[in-house]
Short mmCIF file of C-alpha atoms in Angstrom, two decimals:
data_model
loop_
_atom_site.label_atom_id
_atom_site.label_comp_id
_atom_site.label_asym_id
_atom_site.label_seq_id
_atom_site.Cartn_x
_atom_site.Cartn_y
_atom_site.Cartn_z
CA MET A 1 104.88 282.18 -53.96
CA THR A 2 102.64 279.06 -53.99
CA HIS A 3 102.81 278.90 -57.77
CA ASP A 4 106.56 278.48 -57.54
CA LEU A 5 106.38 275.35 -55.42
CA PRO A 6 107.27 272.00 -57.00
CA LEU A 7 103.86 270.39 -56.41
CA HIS A 8 101.79 273.34 -57.59
CA GLY A 9 99.07 272.01 -59.88
CA VAL A 10 98.84 268.64 -58.12
CA ARG A 11 95.39 268.10 -56.60
CA ILE A 12 94.89 265.49 -53.89
CA ILE A 13 91.52 264.21 -52.70
CA ASP A 14 92.38 263.22 -49.17
CA PHE A 15 90.29 260.63 -47.33
CA THR A 16 93.04 259.93 -44.76
CA TRP A 17 92.45 260.46 -41.08
CA VAL A 18 94.12 260.27 -37.66
CA GLY A 19 97.95 260.28 -37.89
CA ALA A 20 100.05 258.76 -40.66
CA GLY A 21 97.83 259.59 -43.63
CA PRO A 22 97.18 263.25 -42.77
CA LEU A 23 100.88 263.78 -42.09
CA THR A 24 101.63 262.35 -45.54
CA THR A 25 99.31 264.76 -47.30
CA ARG A 26 100.49 267.62 -45.06
CA ILE A 27 104.02 267.10 -46.41
CA LEU A 28 102.70 267.25 -49.99
CA ALA A 29 100.60 270.32 -49.19
CA ASP A 30 103.63 272.09 -47.74
CA PHE A 31 105.28 271.80 -51.14
CA GLY A 32 102.36 273.21 -53.08
CA ALA A 33 99.86 270.39 -53.63
CA GLU A 34 96.20 271.38 -53.30
CA VAL A 35 94.88 268.98 -50.66
CA ILE A 36 91.11 268.68 -50.27
CA LYS A 37 90.36 266.75 -47.12
CA ILE A 38 87.09 264.80 -47.31
CA GLU A 39 85.50 264.58 -43.87
CA SER A 40 82.31 263.40 -42.24
CA ARG A 41 80.24 265.33 -39.73
CA SER A 42 78.64 262.14 -38.44
CA ARG A 43 82.04 260.46 -37.98
CA PRO A 44 84.72 263.15 -37.96
CA ASP A 45 88.43 262.52 -37.71
CA VAL A 46 88.98 261.37 -34.12
CA LEU A 47 91.86 263.81 -33.80
CA ARG A 48 89.36 266.68 -33.93
CA ILE A 49 88.40 265.80 -30.35
CA THR A 50 91.86 264.69 -29.20
CA PRO A 51 93.82 266.84 -26.71
CA PRO A 52 95.51 269.21 -26.48
CA LEU A 53 92.37 271.29 -26.84
CA ALA A 54 92.05 275.07 -26.85
CA ALA A 55 90.29 276.43 -23.76
CA SER A 56 87.35 277.66 -25.81
CA GLY A 57 85.84 277.15 -29.22
CA VAL A 58 83.27 274.89 -30.83
CA GLN A 59 83.52 271.12 -30.80
CA TYR A 60 85.77 269.61 -33.47
CA GLU A 61 87.67 272.90 -33.95
CA ARG A 62 89.81 273.03 -30.79
CA SER A 63 92.38 270.30 -31.22
CA GLY A 64 96.00 271.27 -31.62
CA TYR A 65 96.70 267.62 -32.44
CA PHE A 66 94.41 267.78 -35.49
CA ALA A 67 95.63 271.23 -36.49
CA ALA A 68 99.28 270.17 -36.63
CA ARG A 69 98.52 267.44 -39.15
CA ASN A 70 96.15 269.33 -41.38
CA ALA A 71 97.56 272.78 -42.03
CA ASN A 72 97.61 273.98 -45.63
CA LYS A 73 94.51 271.90 -46.49
CA LYS A 74 90.89 272.54 -47.42
CA SER A 75 88.00 270.63 -45.83
CA VAL A 76 84.89 269.34 -47.61
CA ALA A 77 82.31 267.54 -45.48
CA LEU A 78 80.48 264.82 -47.40
CA ASP A 79 78.08 262.15 -46.24
CA MET A 80 79.43 259.12 -48.05
CA SER A 81 76.47 257.03 -46.91
CA VAL A 82 74.16 258.80 -49.36
CA ALA A 83 74.33 258.76 -53.14
CA ALA A 84 74.58 262.53 -53.43
CA GLY A 85 77.70 262.60 -51.24
CA ARG A 86 79.38 259.80 -53.18
CA ASP A 87 78.49 261.54 -56.44
CA LEU A 88 80.26 264.72 -55.38
CA ALA A 89 83.29 262.70 -54.32
CA ARG A 90 83.47 261.08 -57.76
CA ARG A 91 83.19 264.48 -59.44
CA LEU A 92 86.08 265.78 -57.36
CA ILE A 93 88.18 262.72 -58.18
CA ALA A 94 87.55 263.19 -61.91
CA ASP A 95 89.79 266.25 -61.91
CA ALA A 96 92.32 265.09 -59.31
CA ASP A 97 95.83 263.72 -59.56
CA VAL A 98 96.00 261.73 -56.34
CA ILE A 99 93.45 260.11 -54.06
CA ALA A 100 94.59 258.98 -50.64
CA ASN A 101 93.02 256.97 -47.85
CA SER A 102 94.14 255.25 -44.64
CA PHE A 103 91.03 253.18 -43.97
CA ALA A 104 90.88 249.46 -43.33
CA PRO A 105 90.64 247.34 -46.50
CA GLY A 106 87.22 247.45 -48.15
CA VAL A 107 85.93 250.81 -46.91
CA MET A 108 86.61 252.71 -50.14
CA ALA A 109 85.29 249.83 -52.24
CA ARG A 110 82.00 249.89 -50.32
CA TRP A 111 81.61 253.52 -51.42
CA GLY A 112 82.33 252.55 -55.01
CA LEU A 113 85.77 254.17 -54.73
CA GLY A 114 88.11 251.18 -54.90
CA TYR A 115 91.07 251.53 -57.25
CA GLU A 116 89.30 249.90 -60.20
CA ASP A 117 86.25 252.15 -59.70
CA VAL A 118 88.36 255.29 -59.49
CA ALA A 119 90.51 254.28 -62.46
CA GLU A 120 87.36 254.23 -64.58
CA ILE A 121 86.70 257.82 -63.55
CA LYS A 122 90.33 258.96 -63.86
CA PRO A 123 92.56 256.38 -65.61
CA ASP A 124 95.83 258.13 -64.70
CA ILE A 125 94.99 258.60 -61.04
CA VAL A 126 97.65 257.92 -58.41
CA TYR A 127 95.76 255.94 -55.79
CA LEU A 128 97.37 255.76 -52.34
CA GLU A 129 96.02 253.49 -49.63
CA MET A 130 97.63 253.03 -46.21
CA PRO A 131 95.99 250.08 -44.41
CA MET A 132 97.44 249.55 -40.96
CA LEU A 133 98.30 245.88 -41.37
CA GLY A 134 98.19 245.61 -45.16
CA SER A 135 95.46 244.33 -47.47
CA GLU A 136 96.44 240.66 -47.17
CA GLY A 137 96.85 238.29 -44.27
CA PRO A 138 94.72 237.07 -41.38
CA TYR A 139 94.96 240.37 -39.47
CA LYS A 140 94.15 242.70 -42.36
CA ASN A 141 90.85 243.82 -40.84
CA PHE A 142 92.20 244.39 -37.34
CA THR A 143 91.67 247.89 -35.99
CA GLY A 144 94.26 249.92 -34.13
CA PHE A 145 96.24 253.08 -33.78
CA GLY A 146 99.91 253.98 -33.46
CA ALA A 147 100.41 252.19 -30.14
CA THR A 148 98.96 249.00 -31.63
CA LEU A 149 101.21 249.33 -34.64
CA MET A 150 104.29 249.77 -32.47
CA ALA A 151 103.41 246.53 -30.73
CA VAL A 152 102.82 244.31 -33.77
CA SER A 153 105.82 245.75 -35.62
CA GLY A 154 108.24 244.71 -32.86
CA LEU A 155 109.26 248.27 -32.05
CA LEU A 156 107.58 248.24 -28.63
CA ASN A 157 109.41 245.07 -27.63
CA LEU A 158 112.75 246.83 -28.07
CA CYS A 159 111.88 249.86 -25.95
CA GLY A 160 112.62 249.84 -22.23
CA TYR A 161 114.77 247.82 -19.86
CA PRO A 162 115.26 244.05 -20.06
CA ASP A 163 113.82 243.41 -16.59
CA ARG A 164 110.77 245.62 -17.05
CA PRO A 165 107.69 245.61 -19.32
CA PRO A 166 108.06 247.16 -22.78
CA VAL A 167 107.26 250.87 -22.93
CA GLY A 168 106.25 253.22 -25.70
CA THR A 169 108.37 255.90 -27.29
CA GLY A 170 106.31 258.72 -25.81
CA THR A 171 104.50 259.34 -29.07
CA ASN A 172 103.22 257.16 -31.88
CA TYR A 173 106.52 257.19 -33.71
CA PRO A 174 105.33 255.30 -36.84
CA ASP A 175 102.69 257.96 -37.50
CA HIS A 176 105.26 260.72 -37.52
CA VAL A 177 108.23 259.30 -39.38
CA PRO A 178 108.32 256.02 -41.30
CA ASN A 179 104.71 255.83 -42.51
CA PRO A 180 104.37 259.35 -43.97
CA MET A 181 107.95 259.25 -45.27
CA HIS A 182 107.36 256.07 -47.27
CA ALA A 183 103.91 257.17 -48.45
CA ALA A 184 104.96 260.65 -49.58
CA PHE A 185 107.97 259.23 -51.41
CA ALA A 186 105.75 256.66 -53.15
CA VAL A 187 103.31 259.35 -54.32
CA LEU A 188 106.15 261.45 -55.73
CA ALA A 189 107.61 258.43 -57.53
CA ALA A 190 104.21 257.59 -59.01
CA LEU A 191 103.71 261.18 -60.17
CA ILE A 192 107.10 261.12 -61.88
CA HIS A 193 106.18 257.84 -63.56
CA ARG A 194 102.86 259.29 -64.70
CA ARG A 195 104.58 262.35 -66.13
CA ALA A 196 106.86 260.08 -68.18
CA THR A 197 104.28 257.50 -69.30
CA GLY A 198 100.81 258.88 -68.70
CA GLU A 199 100.08 255.88 -66.50
CA GLY A 200 98.44 256.04 -63.10
CA GLN A 201 98.77 253.30 -60.53
CA LYS A 202 97.72 251.99 -57.18
CA ILE A 203 100.07 252.34 -54.20
CA GLU A 204 99.71 250.32 -51.05
CA VAL A 205 101.81 251.40 -48.09
CA SER A 206 101.20 248.91 -45.32
CA GLN A 207 101.87 250.84 -42.13
CA LEU A 208 103.09 247.60 -40.57
CA GLU A 209 105.69 246.99 -43.27
CA SER A 210 106.75 250.62 -43.17
CA THR A 211 107.27 250.52 -39.40
CA ILE A 212 109.20 247.24 -39.46
CA ASN A 213 111.92 249.12 -41.33
CA VAL A 214 112.64 251.03 -38.13
CA ILE A 215 114.01 247.94 -36.39
CA GLY A 216 116.21 246.76 -39.23
CA SER A 217 119.26 246.32 -36.99
CA ALA A 218 117.29 243.87 -34.82
CA PHE A 219 116.76 241.66 -37.87
CA VAL A 220 120.47 241.76 -38.64
CA ARG A 221 121.35 240.69 -35.11
CA ASN A 222 118.71 237.97 -35.22
CA GLY A 223 120.21 236.75 -38.49
CA HIS A 224 123.55 236.39 -36.72
CA GLU A 225 121.84 234.53 -33.88
CA GLU A 226 122.65 237.35 -31.48
CA PRO A 227 120.19 238.06 -28.65
CA VAL A 228 117.69 240.78 -29.45
CA SER A 229 116.11 242.30 -26.39
CA ARG A 230 115.40 245.55 -24.61
CA SER A 231 118.63 247.18 -23.47
CA GLY A 232 117.56 250.47 -21.90
CA ASN A 233 120.18 253.11 -22.65
CA LEU A 234 123.03 250.66 -23.28
CA SER A 235 124.72 250.82 -26.66
CA ARG A 236 126.73 248.22 -28.54
CA ARG A 237 129.02 250.94 -29.84
CA PHE A 238 129.30 253.63 -27.16
CA SER A 239 130.30 253.37 -23.52
CA PRO A 240 129.46 255.15 -21.29
CA HIS A 241 126.09 255.65 -22.95
CA GLY A 242 123.11 256.88 -21.01
CA VAL A 243 120.98 259.63 -19.58
CA TYR A 244 122.25 261.12 -16.34
CA PRO A 245 120.65 263.34 -13.68
CA CYS A 246 121.76 266.95 -13.40
CA GLU A 247 121.32 269.82 -10.98
CA GLY A 248 117.68 270.77 -10.54
CA ASP A 249 114.38 268.95 -10.61
CA ASP A 250 113.96 266.43 -13.42
CA GLN A 251 116.97 267.73 -15.32
CA TRP A 252 118.95 265.25 -17.43
CA VAL A 253 121.72 265.05 -19.97
CA ALA A 254 122.37 262.34 -22.56
CA VAL A 255 126.00 261.29 -23.05
CA ALA A 256 127.63 258.94 -25.56
CA VAL A 257 131.37 258.21 -25.38
CA GLU A 258 132.88 256.60 -28.46
CA GLY A 259 136.13 254.65 -28.36
CA GLU A 260 139.10 254.56 -26.03
CA THR A 261 140.43 258.04 -26.85
CA GLN A 262 137.14 259.68 -25.94
CA TRP A 263 136.93 257.50 -22.84
CA GLN A 264 140.23 258.84 -21.62
CA THR A 265 139.17 262.42 -22.41
CA PHE A 266 135.85 261.87 -20.66
CA CYS A 267 137.57 260.66 -17.50
CA GLU A 268 139.73 263.78 -17.46
CA VAL A 269 136.71 266.06 -17.94
CA VAL A 270 134.74 264.49 -15.10
CA GLY A 271 137.82 264.65 -12.84
CA GLN A 272 138.22 260.88 -12.59
CA PRO A 273 141.43 260.04 -14.52
CA ARG A 274 141.93 256.98 -12.33
CA LEU A 275 138.96 255.32 -14.02
CA THR A 276 141.09 254.67 -17.10
CA SER A 277 143.23 252.26 -15.08
CA ASP A 278 140.33 250.71 -13.16
CA PRO A 279 140.17 247.05 -14.25
CA ARG A 280 136.37 247.18 -14.22
CA PHE A 281 136.40 249.72 -17.03
CA SER A 282 139.52 248.89 -19.02
CA SER A 283 137.65 247.90 -22.18
CA HIS A 284 134.35 248.66 -23.89
CA ASP A 285 132.93 245.25 -23.02
CA LEU A 286 133.92 245.60 -19.36
CA ARG A 287 132.39 249.08 -19.19
CA VAL A 288 129.15 247.66 -20.63
CA ALA A 289 129.27 244.74 -18.20
CA ASN A 290 129.78 247.16 -15.28
CA ALA A 291 127.56 249.92 -16.64
CA GLU A 292 125.47 250.19 -13.49
CA VAL A 293 128.52 250.96 -11.35
CA LEU A 294 130.00 253.28 -13.95
CA ASP A 295 126.74 255.16 -14.42
CA SER A 296 126.50 255.77 -10.67
CA ILE A 297 129.98 257.29 -10.67
CA ILE A 298 129.12 259.54 -13.62
CA ALA A 299 125.84 260.59 -12.00
CA VAL A 300 127.72 261.89 -8.94
CA TRP A 301 129.53 264.27 -11.29
CA THR A 302 126.58 265.32 -13.46
CA THR A 303 124.32 266.13 -10.50
CA LYS A 304 126.72 268.89 -9.48
CA SER A 305 126.08 270.91 -12.64
CA SER A 306 123.24 272.04 -14.84
CA SER A 307 122.41 269.94 -17.88
CA LYS A 308 123.48 272.77 -20.17
CA SER A 309 126.84 273.09 -18.40
CA VAL A 310 127.50 269.37 -18.77
CA MET A 311 126.50 269.48 -22.43
CA HIS A 312 128.74 272.41 -23.27
CA LEU A 313 131.67 271.06 -21.26
CA LEU A 314 131.61 267.68 -23.00
CA GLN A 315 130.86 269.10 -26.44
CA ALA A 316 133.90 271.37 -26.08
CA LYS A 317 135.98 268.19 -25.86
CA GLY A 318 134.25 266.57 -28.84
CA ILE A 319 132.10 264.20 -26.79
CA ALA A 320 128.45 263.80 -27.77
CA ALA A 321 126.15 265.25 -25.11
CA GLY A 322 122.73 266.87 -25.20
CA VAL A 323 120.28 268.22 -22.66
CA VAL A 324 117.03 266.30 -22.33
CA ASN A 325 114.63 268.98 -23.52
CA ASP A 326 110.89 269.13 -22.91
CA ALA A 327 108.29 270.67 -25.20
CA ALA A 328 108.15 273.95 -23.29
CA THR A 329 111.89 274.44 -23.64
CA LEU A 330 111.80 273.67 -27.34
CA VAL A 331 109.10 276.28 -27.88
CA GLU A 332 110.49 279.06 -25.73
CA GLY A 333 113.96 278.37 -24.41
CA ASP A 334 116.16 276.53 -26.89
CA PRO A 335 118.40 278.96 -28.80
CA ASN A 336 119.12 276.47 -31.56
CA ILE A 337 115.43 275.82 -32.24
CA ALA A 338 114.87 279.58 -32.25
CA ALA A 339 117.69 280.06 -34.76
CA LEU A 340 116.19 277.42 -37.04
CA GLU A 341 112.77 279.14 -36.86
CA CYS A 342 111.04 275.77 -36.51
CA PHE A 343 107.70 277.28 -35.49
CA LYS A 344 105.31 279.65 -37.18
CA VAL A 345 102.18 281.20 -35.68
CA LEU A 346 99.08 281.24 -37.87
CA PRO A 347 95.64 282.66 -37.06
CA HIS A 348 92.78 280.20 -36.44
CA SER A 349 89.20 281.37 -36.26
CA GLU A 350 88.36 279.20 -33.22
CA MET A 351 91.70 278.65 -31.46
CA GLY A 352 93.19 282.07 -32.10
CA PRO A 353 96.90 282.42 -32.89
CA SER A 354 98.26 278.88 -33.07
CA ARG A 355 101.80 277.59 -33.30
CA TYR A 356 102.64 275.19 -36.14
CA LEU A 357 105.81 273.29 -36.96
CA ARG A 358 107.32 274.22 -40.29
CA ALA A 359 108.48 271.55 -42.71
CA PRO A 360 111.96 270.50 -41.53
CA ILE A 361 113.33 270.91 -45.05
CA ARG A 362 115.13 273.95 -46.34
CA MET A 363 115.22 274.23 -50.14
CA SER A 364 117.09 277.16 -51.62
CA ARG A 365 114.82 277.72 -54.64
CA THR A 366 111.46 276.24 -53.66
CA PRO A 367 111.08 276.44 -49.87
CA ALA A 368 108.03 274.78 -48.37
CA ARG A 369 105.07 276.96 -47.45
CA LEU A 370 103.07 277.19 -44.25
CA GLU A 371 100.35 279.70 -44.95
CA ARG A 372 96.98 278.15 -44.07
CA SER A 373 95.91 276.95 -40.61
CA ALA A 374 94.00 273.69 -40.29
CA PRO A 375 90.51 273.97 -41.81
CA LEU A 376 87.25 273.96 -39.93
CA LEU A 377 85.13 270.87 -40.55
CA GLY A 378 83.55 271.40 -43.95
CA GLU A 379 84.88 274.97 -44.18
CA HIS A 380 85.44 274.81 -47.93
CA SER A 381 82.55 272.56 -49.00
CA PHE A 382 80.61 275.17 -50.95
CA ASP A 383 83.68 277.04 -52.23
CA VAL A 384 85.12 273.84 -53.67
CA CYS A 385 81.80 272.98 -55.31
CA ARG A 386 81.59 276.42 -56.89
CA ASP A 387 85.24 276.81 -57.87
CA LEU A 388 86.22 273.29 -58.89
CA LEU A 389 82.93 271.71 -59.94
CA ALA A 390 81.38 274.90 -61.35
CA MET A 391 78.17 274.21 -59.44
CA THR A 392 75.55 276.93 -59.29
CA ASN A 393 73.93 277.97 -56.05
CA GLU A 394 70.81 276.10 -57.13
CA GLU A 395 72.83 272.93 -57.68
CA ILE A 396 74.49 273.31 -54.29
CA ASP A 397 71.09 273.79 -52.67
CA ALA A 398 69.86 270.64 -54.38
CA ALA A 399 72.91 268.67 -53.21
CA THR A 400 72.34 269.99 -49.71
CA ALA A 401 68.71 268.92 -49.80
CA ALA A 402 69.83 265.47 -50.96
CA GLY A 403 72.07 265.15 -47.91
CA ALA A 404 75.41 265.33 -49.75
CA PHE A 405 77.06 267.56 -47.16
CA GLY A 406 77.26 265.83 -43.84
#
């Protein structure tokens, strides 16, 4: 089956770590690329110790966070601070198609693995680097993670209510969507170009620039000199628009009513037809201006029913509504997620049976694979040396003695 996948035959030497980079190479691995993750035992990927952690198992092998981003990959542990480790890395690159990293500018160059160095080893290499804030500018060497990136990109400033501090999105959104999407697309484009011309190239995906794309509408409004600020659940297009409490503890439903026809239908459904003639709500702008009052009226109705009942009742009338799910419900209680078969359980030698998200792409001829759980740290070091570098046991012993594996 793997041989039928579109990226079969593409080998990626993967120096990425934490979130955005590993998710990029996970996407490519799902479609058949052979991804060899280069790791360090002295400074392992921080996600290897990031919760959620399995109740038992050895250190660095218990993190569900790490596992989700690194399925379908192999792991080779090299000590890049010693010549023997760097030598093995160069030998792996010599027969690779793509090399990827998400370090701060300069790290790869200090190992003798900058683009110019690698191009001498493999002239047609596709070289992906994903510095957080880009390789130019006064902040290029700043450190940070997803939360930092959300702040400097402007995304954080748009999240929350206008009279309260900015809040996060609940997860590091740039890691999961814009950054890996842009990076994976760039790698595919570069591979297509190489197939046509034989030319490799360097790709820089600044995670900052990638994330700024998420708030494109804010730039448009700013260009029209319109105020750009946090607006909570208010919408410029829909009204009512919000999240409303339902029967039960911490149960909610999201509702979005579009246009006057839906507004009239909505009022009938909630048993408040008189609202259509209420002067406070006679237009979209007035409903937005009086949203607090309107939301309180709607909440009286929603709290009398379960979130699912409200969703189905409104959806039956063509009004957008959805229950506010939590992770547990998605895994075990949502019939639509079950029908889509979003999850697959794979065995893991330390964590036991572990649930992984499948690629959210369904291709009729070349469906993505999910067949290998996340690797143990350095699990494939010797196998890769034997199979890809044709090293003998004596040569591996010598490399080990020289400190290459660490």
